[in-house]
Amino acid sequence: MKTAQALRALGPIDAKSVVRDPLLRWIAFYPLLPALMIRWGAPWLAVRLQEQYGFDLVPYYPLLVSFVLLLTPMLAGMVIGFLLLDQRDDRTLSALQVTPLSLNGYLLYRVSLPVALSFLVTLAVVPLAGIVAVGTGTLLLSALASAPLAPFYALTLGAFAENKVQGFALTKAMGILLIPPVMAYFVPPPWQYAFGLDPVYWPAKLFWMLQAGETGYPAVLFAGLAWQGILLVVLLRVFNRVMSR
């Protein structure tokens, strides 16, 4: 009920904010770009590398597609994170104290909205990459595993950035989180799991396992969701402290 109440109260406001802000409009549609670049660019690059260097890029296609999987929640989180910064500057959160909508309802909405957006957009853009066949089960589980990353990025922006300028800087810094999964791809288990401190690693690992037809993926799915959940609880507490100042 709290989420539904927040959706009715804040959903139209968020939609108008995204439509009016050129930056947020661009970010909202950006997930299509890497998917299309991989779809059209990877086969061309694979031919050039094979002809000139004898390097076969095709075995690394799952790694390329996993970038689309990981970028989607990051971009969804950025949109919501910048909305949080705008509403904090506009003192929207302070105004909530005199409305029927509780702060807990607002926070639940702010967490569930990027999860839903990331999940739905992932279902569309990962198949759009087109260079590997992604089964329905693989797509659903991968979208589920990566969706909590969206509120992770959003709450990180809301908790640690004072304004949009700092938000941009923090977003660039968080891009570093995409590097460990790339490194992990070339490290055999069990050493590979040392990269698990990075919450971005787990959805990528799950996708690779599912694409390779490996067993044991339920443990990876559970571990990833559990670690992301712990981080979200911590971020929510930090965000609450920031809002209560």
PDB file of C-alpha atoms in Angstrom:
ATOM      1  CA  MET A   1       0.000   0.000   0.000  1.00  0.00           C
ATOM      2  CA  LYS A   2       2.815   2.405   0.856  1.00  0.00           C
ATOM      3  CA  THR A   3       4.449   1.844  -2.506  1.00  0.00           C
ATOM      4  CA  ALA A   4       1.142   2.224  -4.360  1.00  0.00           C
ATOM      5  CA  GLN A   5       0.427   5.445  -2.473  1.00  0.00           C
ATOM      6  CA  ALA A   6       3.877   6.793  -3.328  1.00  0.00           C
ATOM      7  CA  LEU A   7       3.478   5.754  -6.957  1.00  0.00           C
ATOM      8  CA  ARG A   8       0.215   7.690  -7.256  1.00  0.00           C
ATOM      9  CA  ALA A   9       1.689  10.725  -5.520  1.00  0.00           C
ATOM     10  CA  LEU A  10       5.182  10.828  -6.995  1.00  0.00           C
ATOM     11  CA  GLY A  11       4.967   8.859 -10.233  1.00  0.00           C
ATOM     12  CA  PRO A  12       3.546  11.726 -12.324  1.00  0.00           C
ATOM     13  CA  ILE A  13       6.050  14.149 -10.774  1.00  0.00           C
ATOM     14  CA  ASP A  14       8.968  11.875 -11.622  1.00  0.00           C
ATOM     15  CA  ALA A  15       7.725  11.369 -15.178  1.00  0.00           C
ATOM     16  CA  LYS A  16       7.434  15.130 -15.747  1.00  0.00           C
ATOM     17  CA  SER A  17      10.893  15.684 -14.250  1.00  0.00           C
ATOM     18  CA  VAL A  18      12.460  13.174 -16.638  1.00  0.00           C
ATOM     19  CA  VAL A  19      10.627  14.603 -19.660  1.00  0.00           C
ATOM     20  CA  ARG A  20      11.669  18.174 -18.836  1.00  0.00           C
ATOM     21  CA  ASP A  21      15.324  17.393 -18.123  1.00  0.00           C
ATOM     22  CA  PRO A  22      17.361  16.757 -21.323  1.00  0.00           C
ATOM     23  CA  LEU A  23      20.053  14.933 -19.337  1.00  0.00           C
ATOM     24  CA  LEU A  24      17.622  12.515 -17.742  1.00  0.00           C
ATOM     25  CA  ARG A  25      15.901  11.916 -21.078  1.00  0.00           C
ATOM     26  CA  TRP A  26      19.252  11.061 -22.625  1.00  0.00           C
ATOM     27  CA  ILE A  27      20.192   8.715 -19.760  1.00  0.00           C
ATOM     28  CA  ALA A  28      16.792   7.015 -19.937  1.00  0.00           C
ATOM     29  CA  PHE A  29      17.363   6.015 -23.560  1.00  0.00           C
ATOM     30  CA  TYR A  30      21.101   5.396 -23.302  1.00  0.00           C
ATOM     31  CA  PRO A  31      20.796   1.605 -22.587  1.00  0.00           C
ATOM     32  CA  LEU A  32      19.831   1.146 -26.232  1.00  0.00           C
ATOM     33  CA  LEU A  33      23.175   2.533 -27.431  1.00  0.00           C
ATOM     34  CA  PRO A  34      25.606  -0.077 -26.030  1.00  0.00           C
ATOM     35  CA  ALA A  35      23.241  -2.878 -27.059  1.00  0.00           C
ATOM     36  CA  LEU A  36      23.124  -1.620 -30.652  1.00  0.00           C
ATOM     37  CA  MET A  37      26.860  -0.946 -30.717  1.00  0.00           C
ATOM     38  CA  ILE A  38      27.549  -4.535 -29.690  1.00  0.00           C
ATOM     39  CA  ARG A  39      24.958  -5.902 -32.103  1.00  0.00           C
ATOM     40  CA  TRP A  40      26.464  -4.132 -35.110  1.00  0.00           C
ATOM     41  CA  GLY A  41      30.058  -3.598 -34.008  1.00  0.00           C
ATOM     42  CA  ALA A  42      31.079  -6.906 -32.426  1.00  0.00           C
ATOM     43  CA  PRO A  43      30.707  -9.053 -35.583  1.00  0.00           C
ATOM     44  CA  TRP A  44      32.630  -6.494 -37.643  1.00  0.00           C
ATOM     45  CA  LEU A  45      35.367  -6.306 -34.994  1.00  0.00           C
ATOM     46  CA  ALA A  46      35.526 -10.100 -34.755  1.00  0.00           C
ATOM     47  CA  VAL A  47      36.217 -10.376 -38.498  1.00  0.00           C
ATOM     48  CA  ARG A  48      38.942  -7.693 -38.380  1.00  0.00           C
ATOM     49  CA  LEU A  49      40.682  -9.277 -35.386  1.00  0.00           C
ATOM     50  CA  GLN A  50      40.559 -12.717 -36.976  1.00  0.00           C
ATOM     51  CA  GLU A  51      41.947 -11.474 -40.294  1.00  0.00           C
ATOM     52  CA  GLN A  52      44.699  -9.253 -38.935  1.00  0.00           C
ATOM     53  CA  TYR A  53      45.751 -10.951 -35.696  1.00  0.00           C
ATOM     54  CA  GLY A  54      44.229 -14.427 -35.792  1.00  0.00           C
ATOM     55  CA  PHE A  55      42.320 -13.619 -32.605  1.00  0.00           C
ATOM     56  CA  ASP A  56      38.872 -15.183 -32.156  1.00  0.00           C
ATOM     57  CA  LEU A  57      36.566 -12.745 -30.391  1.00  0.00           C
ATOM     58  CA  VAL A  58      33.473 -14.984 -30.532  1.00  0.00           C
ATOM     59  CA  PRO A  59      34.220 -16.905 -27.284  1.00  0.00           C
ATOM     60  CA  TYR A  60      34.178 -13.558 -25.493  1.00  0.00           C
ATOM     61  CA  TYR A  61      30.746 -12.533 -26.725  1.00  0.00           C
ATOM     62  CA  PRO A  62      29.107 -13.391 -23.350  1.00  0.00           C
ATOM     63  CA  LEU A  63      31.516 -10.969 -21.686  1.00  0.00           C
ATOM     64  CA  LEU A  64      30.501  -8.213 -24.110  1.00  0.00           C
ATOM     65  CA  VAL A  65      26.787  -8.851 -23.575  1.00  0.00           C
ATOM     66  CA  SER A  66      27.258  -8.842 -19.805  1.00  0.00           C
ATOM     67  CA  PHE A  67      28.271  -5.182 -20.135  1.00  0.00           C
ATOM     68  CA  VAL A  68      24.749  -4.422 -21.361  1.00  0.00           C
ATOM     69  CA  LEU A  69      23.388  -6.372 -18.408  1.00  0.00           C
ATOM     70  CA  LEU A  70      25.465  -4.340 -15.947  1.00  0.00           C
ATOM     71  CA  LEU A  71      25.093  -0.910 -17.556  1.00  0.00           C
ATOM     72  CA  THR A  72      21.283  -1.027 -17.536  1.00  0.00           C
ATOM     73  CA  PRO A  73      20.791  -0.930 -13.729  1.00  0.00           C
ATOM     74  CA  MET A  74      23.573   1.644 -13.464  1.00  0.00           C
ATOM     75  CA  LEU A  75      21.758   3.987 -15.838  1.00  0.00           C
ATOM     76  CA  ALA A  76      18.372   3.361 -14.209  1.00  0.00           C
ATOM     77  CA  GLY A  77      19.965   4.117 -10.852  1.00  0.00           C
ATOM     78  CA  MET A  78      21.467   7.327 -12.212  1.00  0.00           C
ATOM     79  CA  VAL A  79      18.064   8.587 -13.329  1.00  0.00           C
ATOM     80  CA  ILE A  80      16.506   7.926  -9.918  1.00  0.00           C
ATOM     81  CA  GLY A  81      19.607   9.193  -8.108  1.00  0.00           C
ATOM     82  CA  PHE A  82      19.510  12.523  -9.906  1.00  0.00           C
ATOM     83  CA  LEU A  83      15.796  12.776  -9.152  1.00  0.00           C
ATOM     84  CA  LEU A  84      16.655  12.257  -5.482  1.00  0.00           C
ATOM     85  CA  LEU A  85      19.190  15.078  -5.638  1.00  0.00           C
ATOM     86  CA  ASP A  86      16.684  17.399  -7.330  1.00  0.00           C
ATOM     87  CA  GLN A  87      13.980  16.631  -4.792  1.00  0.00           C
ATOM     88  CA  ARG A  88      16.384  17.075  -1.914  1.00  0.00           C
ATOM     89  CA  ASP A  89      17.375  20.497  -3.268  1.00  0.00           C
ATOM     90  CA  ASP A  90      13.700  21.382  -3.733  1.00  0.00           C
ATOM     91  CA  ARG A  91      13.012  20.228  -0.153  1.00  0.00           C
ATOM     92  CA  THR A  92      10.447  17.738  -1.390  1.00  0.00           C
ATOM     93  CA  LEU A  93      11.425  15.345   1.367  1.00  0.00           C
ATOM     94  CA  SER A  94      10.786  17.986   4.005  1.00  0.00           C
ATOM     95  CA  ALA A  95       7.339  18.592   2.504  1.00  0.00           C
ATOM     96  CA  LEU A  96       6.532  14.880   2.871  1.00  0.00           C
ATOM     97  CA  GLN A  97       6.405  15.324   6.630  1.00  0.00           C
ATOM     98  CA  VAL A  98       3.109  17.229   6.341  1.00  0.00           C
ATOM     99  CA  THR A  99       1.517  14.844   3.819  1.00  0.00           C
ATOM    100  CA  PRO A 100      -0.156  11.430   4.311  1.00  0.00           C
ATOM    101  CA  LEU A 101       2.813   9.813   2.541  1.00  0.00           C
ATOM    102  CA  SER A 102       5.351   8.600   5.097  1.00  0.00           C
ATOM    103  CA  LEU A 103       9.109   8.728   4.651  1.00  0.00           C
ATOM    104  CA  ASN A 104       9.195   4.923   4.776  1.00  0.00           C
ATOM    105  CA  GLY A 105       6.685   4.808   1.945  1.00  0.00           C
ATOM    106  CA  TYR A 106       8.801   7.250  -0.024  1.00  0.00           C
ATOM    107  CA  LEU A 107      11.973   5.208   0.499  1.00  0.00           C
ATOM    108  CA  LEU A 108      10.210   1.970  -0.414  1.00  0.00           C
ATOM    109  CA  TYR A 109       9.044   3.612  -3.622  1.00  0.00           C
ATOM    110  CA  ARG A 110      12.532   4.934  -4.340  1.00  0.00           C
ATOM    111  CA  VAL A 111      13.994   1.435  -3.980  1.00  0.00           C
ATOM    112  CA  SER A 112      11.284  -0.500  -5.830  1.00  0.00           C
ATOM    113  CA  LEU A 113      11.011   1.895  -8.802  1.00  0.00           C
ATOM    114  CA  PRO A 114      14.612   1.502 -10.050  1.00  0.00           C
ATOM    115  CA  VAL A 115      14.388  -2.262  -9.471  1.00  0.00           C
ATOM    116  CA  ALA A 116      11.302  -2.465 -11.671  1.00  0.00           C
ATOM    117  CA  LEU A 117      12.764  -0.149 -14.321  1.00  0.00           C
ATOM    118  CA  SER A 118      16.045  -2.039 -14.460  1.00  0.00           C
ATOM    119  CA  PHE A 119      14.318  -5.426 -14.669  1.00  0.00           C
ATOM    120  CA  LEU A 120      12.012  -4.396 -17.519  1.00  0.00           C
ATOM    121  CA  VAL A 121      14.647  -2.528 -19.536  1.00  0.00           C
ATOM    122  CA  THR A 122      17.091  -5.427 -19.161  1.00  0.00           C
ATOM    123  CA  LEU A 123      14.515  -7.790 -20.638  1.00  0.00           C
ATOM    124  CA  ALA A 124      14.479  -5.577 -23.729  1.00  0.00           C
ATOM    125  CA  VAL A 125      18.087  -4.518 -24.268  1.00  0.00           C
ATOM    126  CA  VAL A 126      20.002  -7.757 -23.552  1.00  0.00           C
ATOM    127  CA  PRO A 127      18.305  -9.630 -26.439  1.00  0.00           C
ATOM    128  CA  LEU A 128      18.781  -6.503 -28.557  1.00  0.00           C
ATOM    129  CA  ALA A 129      22.557  -7.010 -28.381  1.00  0.00           C
ATOM    130  CA  GLY A 130      21.889 -10.047 -30.537  1.00  0.00           C
ATOM    131  CA  ILE A 131      25.356 -11.624 -30.725  1.00  0.00           C
ATOM    132  CA  VAL A 132      24.509 -14.528 -28.390  1.00  0.00           C
ATOM    133  CA  ALA A 133      21.298 -16.498 -28.011  1.00  0.00           C
ATOM    134  CA  VAL A 134      19.868 -15.739 -24.576  1.00  0.00           C
ATOM    135  CA  GLY A 135      17.194 -18.140 -23.341  1.00  0.00           C
ATOM    136  CA  THR A 136      14.123 -16.934 -21.483  1.00  0.00           C
ATOM    137  CA  GLY A 137      15.243 -18.453 -18.191  1.00  0.00           C
ATOM    138  CA  THR A 138      18.713 -16.941 -18.493  1.00  0.00           C
ATOM    139  CA  LEU A 139      17.244 -13.546 -19.331  1.00  0.00           C
ATOM    140  CA  LEU A 140      14.790 -13.536 -16.422  1.00  0.00           C
ATOM    141  CA  LEU A 141      17.314 -14.712 -13.830  1.00  0.00           C
ATOM    142  CA  SER A 142      19.988 -12.298 -15.058  1.00  0.00           C
ATOM    143  CA  ALA A 143      17.548  -9.380 -14.974  1.00  0.00           C
ATOM    144  CA  LEU A 144      16.495 -10.384 -11.466  1.00  0.00           C
ATOM    145  CA  ALA A 145      20.105 -10.631 -10.292  1.00  0.00           C
ATOM    146  CA  SER A 146      21.110  -7.242 -11.698  1.00  0.00           C
ATOM    147  CA  ALA A 147      17.972  -5.247 -10.791  1.00  0.00           C
ATOM    148  CA  PRO A 148      19.007  -4.461  -7.156  1.00  0.00           C
ATOM    149  CA  LEU A 149      22.062  -2.680  -8.520  1.00  0.00           C
ATOM    150  CA  ALA A 150      19.772   0.139  -9.683  1.00  0.00           C
ATOM    151  CA  PRO A 151      18.721   1.288  -6.173  1.00  0.00           C
ATOM    152  CA  PHE A 152      22.313   0.677  -5.069  1.00  0.00           C
ATOM    153  CA  TYR A 153      23.500   3.344  -7.519  1.00  0.00           C
ATOM    154  CA  ALA A 154      20.526   5.621  -6.801  1.00  0.00           C
ATOM    155  CA  LEU A 155      20.957   5.563  -3.028  1.00  0.00           C
ATOM    156  CA  THR A 156      24.715   6.011  -3.325  1.00  0.00           C
ATOM    157  CA  LEU A 157      24.103   9.228  -5.261  1.00  0.00           C
ATOM    158  CA  GLY A 158      21.409  10.366  -2.856  1.00  0.00           C
ATOM    159  CA  ALA A 159      23.485   9.613   0.229  1.00  0.00           C
ATOM    160  CA  PHE A 160      26.924  10.880  -0.776  1.00  0.00           C
ATOM    161  CA  ALA A 161      26.426  13.582  -3.431  1.00  0.00           C
ATOM    162  CA  GLU A 162      25.435  17.101  -2.440  1.00  0.00           C
ATOM    163  CA  ASN A 163      24.336  18.169  -5.934  1.00  0.00           C
ATOM    164  CA  LYS A 164      24.333  17.064  -9.568  1.00  0.00           C
ATOM    165  CA  VAL A 165      27.926  18.136 -10.124  1.00  0.00           C
ATOM    166  CA  GLN A 166      29.075  15.856  -7.323  1.00  0.00           C
ATOM    167  CA  GLY A 167      26.630  13.276  -8.622  1.00  0.00           C
ATOM    168  CA  PHE A 168      28.403  13.227 -12.003  1.00  0.00           C
ATOM    169  CA  ALA A 169      31.779  12.841 -10.332  1.00  0.00           C
ATOM    170  CA  LEU A 170      30.494  10.040  -8.127  1.00  0.00           C
ATOM    171  CA  THR A 171      28.904   8.298 -11.108  1.00  0.00           C
ATOM    172  CA  LYS A 172      32.240   8.312 -12.922  1.00  0.00           C
ATOM    173  CA  ALA A 173      33.934   6.942  -9.815  1.00  0.00           C
ATOM    174  CA  MET A 174      31.368   4.149  -9.543  1.00  0.00           C
ATOM    175  CA  GLY A 175      32.217   3.154 -13.099  1.00  0.00           C
ATOM    176  CA  ILE A 176      35.270   1.503 -11.536  1.00  0.00           C
ATOM    177  CA  LEU A 177      32.908  -1.193 -10.257  1.00  0.00           C
ATOM    178  CA  LEU A 178      32.607  -2.491 -13.828  1.00  0.00           C
ATOM    179  CA  ILE A 179      36.310  -3.342 -13.977  1.00  0.00           C
ATOM    180  CA  PRO A 180      36.485  -6.262 -11.475  1.00  0.00           C
ATOM    181  CA  PRO A 181      33.975  -8.421 -13.413  1.00  0.00           C
ATOM    182  CA  VAL A 182      36.132  -8.046 -16.540  1.00  0.00           C
ATOM    183  CA  MET A 183      39.190  -9.161 -14.592  1.00  0.00           C
ATOM    184  CA  ALA A 184      37.251 -11.988 -12.966  1.00  0.00           C
ATOM    185  CA  TYR A 185      36.265 -13.390 -16.358  1.00  0.00           C
ATOM    186  CA  PHE A 186      39.892 -14.389 -16.910  1.00  0.00           C
ATOM    187  CA  VAL A 187      40.453 -15.816 -13.411  1.00  0.00           C
ATOM    188  CA  PRO A 188      39.459 -19.452 -12.773  1.00  0.00           C
ATOM    189  CA  PRO A 189      37.347 -20.456  -9.760  1.00  0.00           C
ATOM    190  CA  PRO A 190      37.653 -20.507  -6.819  1.00  0.00           C
ATOM    191  CA  TRP A 191      39.979 -17.490  -7.005  1.00  0.00           C
ATOM    192  CA  GLN A 192      37.407 -15.710  -9.127  1.00  0.00           C
ATOM    193  CA  TYR A 193      35.070 -15.368  -6.159  1.00  0.00           C
ATOM    194  CA  ALA A 194      37.510 -12.961  -4.517  1.00  0.00           C
ATOM    195  CA  PHE A 195      35.911 -10.362  -6.787  1.00  0.00           C
ATOM    196  CA  GLY A 196      32.568 -10.981  -5.056  1.00  0.00           C
ATOM    197  CA  LEU A 197      33.001  -7.956  -2.801  1.00  0.00           C
ATOM    198  CA  ASP A 198      32.012  -5.972  -5.873  1.00  0.00           C
ATOM    199  CA  PRO A 199      28.202  -6.332  -6.074  1.00  0.00           C
ATOM    200  CA  VAL A 200      28.416  -5.946  -9.858  1.00  0.00           C
ATOM    201  CA  TYR A 201      30.337  -9.222 -10.129  1.00  0.00           C
ATOM    202  CA  TRP A 202      27.474 -11.529  -9.151  1.00  0.00           C
ATOM    203  CA  PRO A 203      24.982 -10.774 -11.965  1.00  0.00           C
ATOM    204  CA  ALA A 204      27.803 -11.054 -14.497  1.00  0.00           C
ATOM    205  CA  LYS A 205      28.958 -14.371 -13.043  1.00  0.00           C
ATOM    206  CA  LEU A 206      25.399 -15.704 -13.079  1.00  0.00           C
ATOM    207  CA  PHE A 207      24.981 -14.730 -16.731  1.00  0.00           C
ATOM    208  CA  TRP A 208      28.250 -16.413 -17.718  1.00  0.00           C
ATOM    209  CA  MET A 209      27.299 -19.599 -15.884  1.00  0.00           C
ATOM    210  CA  LEU A 210      23.854 -19.752 -17.441  1.00  0.00           C
ATOM    211  CA  GLN A 211      25.243 -19.116 -20.916  1.00  0.00           C
ATOM    212  CA  ALA A 212      27.793 -21.888 -20.430  1.00  0.00           C
ATOM    213  CA  GLY A 213      25.155 -24.306 -19.106  1.00  0.00           C
ATOM    214  CA  GLU A 214      26.968 -24.682 -15.779  1.00  0.00           C
ATOM    215  CA  THR A 215      25.309 -25.959 -12.630  1.00  0.00           C
ATOM    216  CA  GLY A 216      25.517 -24.261  -9.260  1.00  0.00           C
ATOM    217  CA  TYR A 217      24.030 -20.987 -10.466  1.00  0.00           C
ATOM    218  CA  PRO A 218      21.317 -20.892  -7.721  1.00  0.00           C
ATOM    219  CA  ALA A 219      24.064 -20.393  -5.112  1.00  0.00           C
ATOM    220  CA  VAL A 220      25.526 -17.538  -7.163  1.00  0.00           C
ATOM    221  CA  LEU A 221      22.083 -15.948  -7.537  1.00  0.00           C
ATOM    222  CA  PHE A 222      21.405 -16.192  -3.798  1.00  0.00           C
ATOM    223  CA  ALA A 223      24.857 -14.905  -2.824  1.00  0.00           C
ATOM    224  CA  GLY A 224      24.537 -11.936  -5.147  1.00  0.00           C
ATOM    225  CA  LEU A 225      21.056 -10.949  -3.973  1.00  0.00           C
ATOM    226  CA  ALA A 226      22.057 -11.371  -0.331  1.00  0.00           C
ATOM    227  CA  TRP A 227      25.148  -9.169  -0.687  1.00  0.00           C
ATOM    228  CA  GLN A 228      23.232  -6.533  -2.640  1.00  0.00           C
ATOM    229  CA  GLY A 229      20.506  -6.599   0.035  1.00  0.00           C
ATOM    230  CA  ILE A 230      23.045  -5.977   2.803  1.00  0.00           C
ATOM    231  CA  LEU A 231      24.514  -3.035   0.908  1.00  0.00           C
ATOM    232  CA  LEU A 232      21.038  -1.578   0.284  1.00  0.00           C
ATOM    233  CA  VAL A 233      20.192  -1.742   4.000  1.00  0.00           C
ATOM    234  CA  VAL A 234      23.413   0.110   4.830  1.00  0.00           C
ATOM    235  CA  LEU A 235      22.768   2.726   2.149  1.00  0.00           C
ATOM    236  CA  LEU A 236      19.200   3.258   3.325  1.00  0.00           C
ATOM    237  CA  ARG A 237      20.448   3.959   6.840  1.00  0.00           C
ATOM    238  CA  VAL A 238      23.037   6.426   5.549  1.00  0.00           C
ATOM    239  CA  PHE A 239      20.408   8.095   3.345  1.00  0.00           C
ATOM    240  CA  ASN A 240      18.042   8.376   6.317  1.00  0.00           C
ATOM    241  CA  ARG A 241      20.740  10.106   8.348  1.00  0.00           C
ATOM    242  CA  VAL A 242      21.431  12.528   5.507  1.00  0.00           C
ATOM    243  CA  MET A 243      17.736  13.334   5.218  1.00  0.00           C
ATOM    244  CA  SER A 244      17.348  13.911   8.948  1.00  0.00           C
ATOM    245  CA  ARG A 245      20.039  16.606   9.093  1.00  0.00           C
TER     246      ARG A 245
END
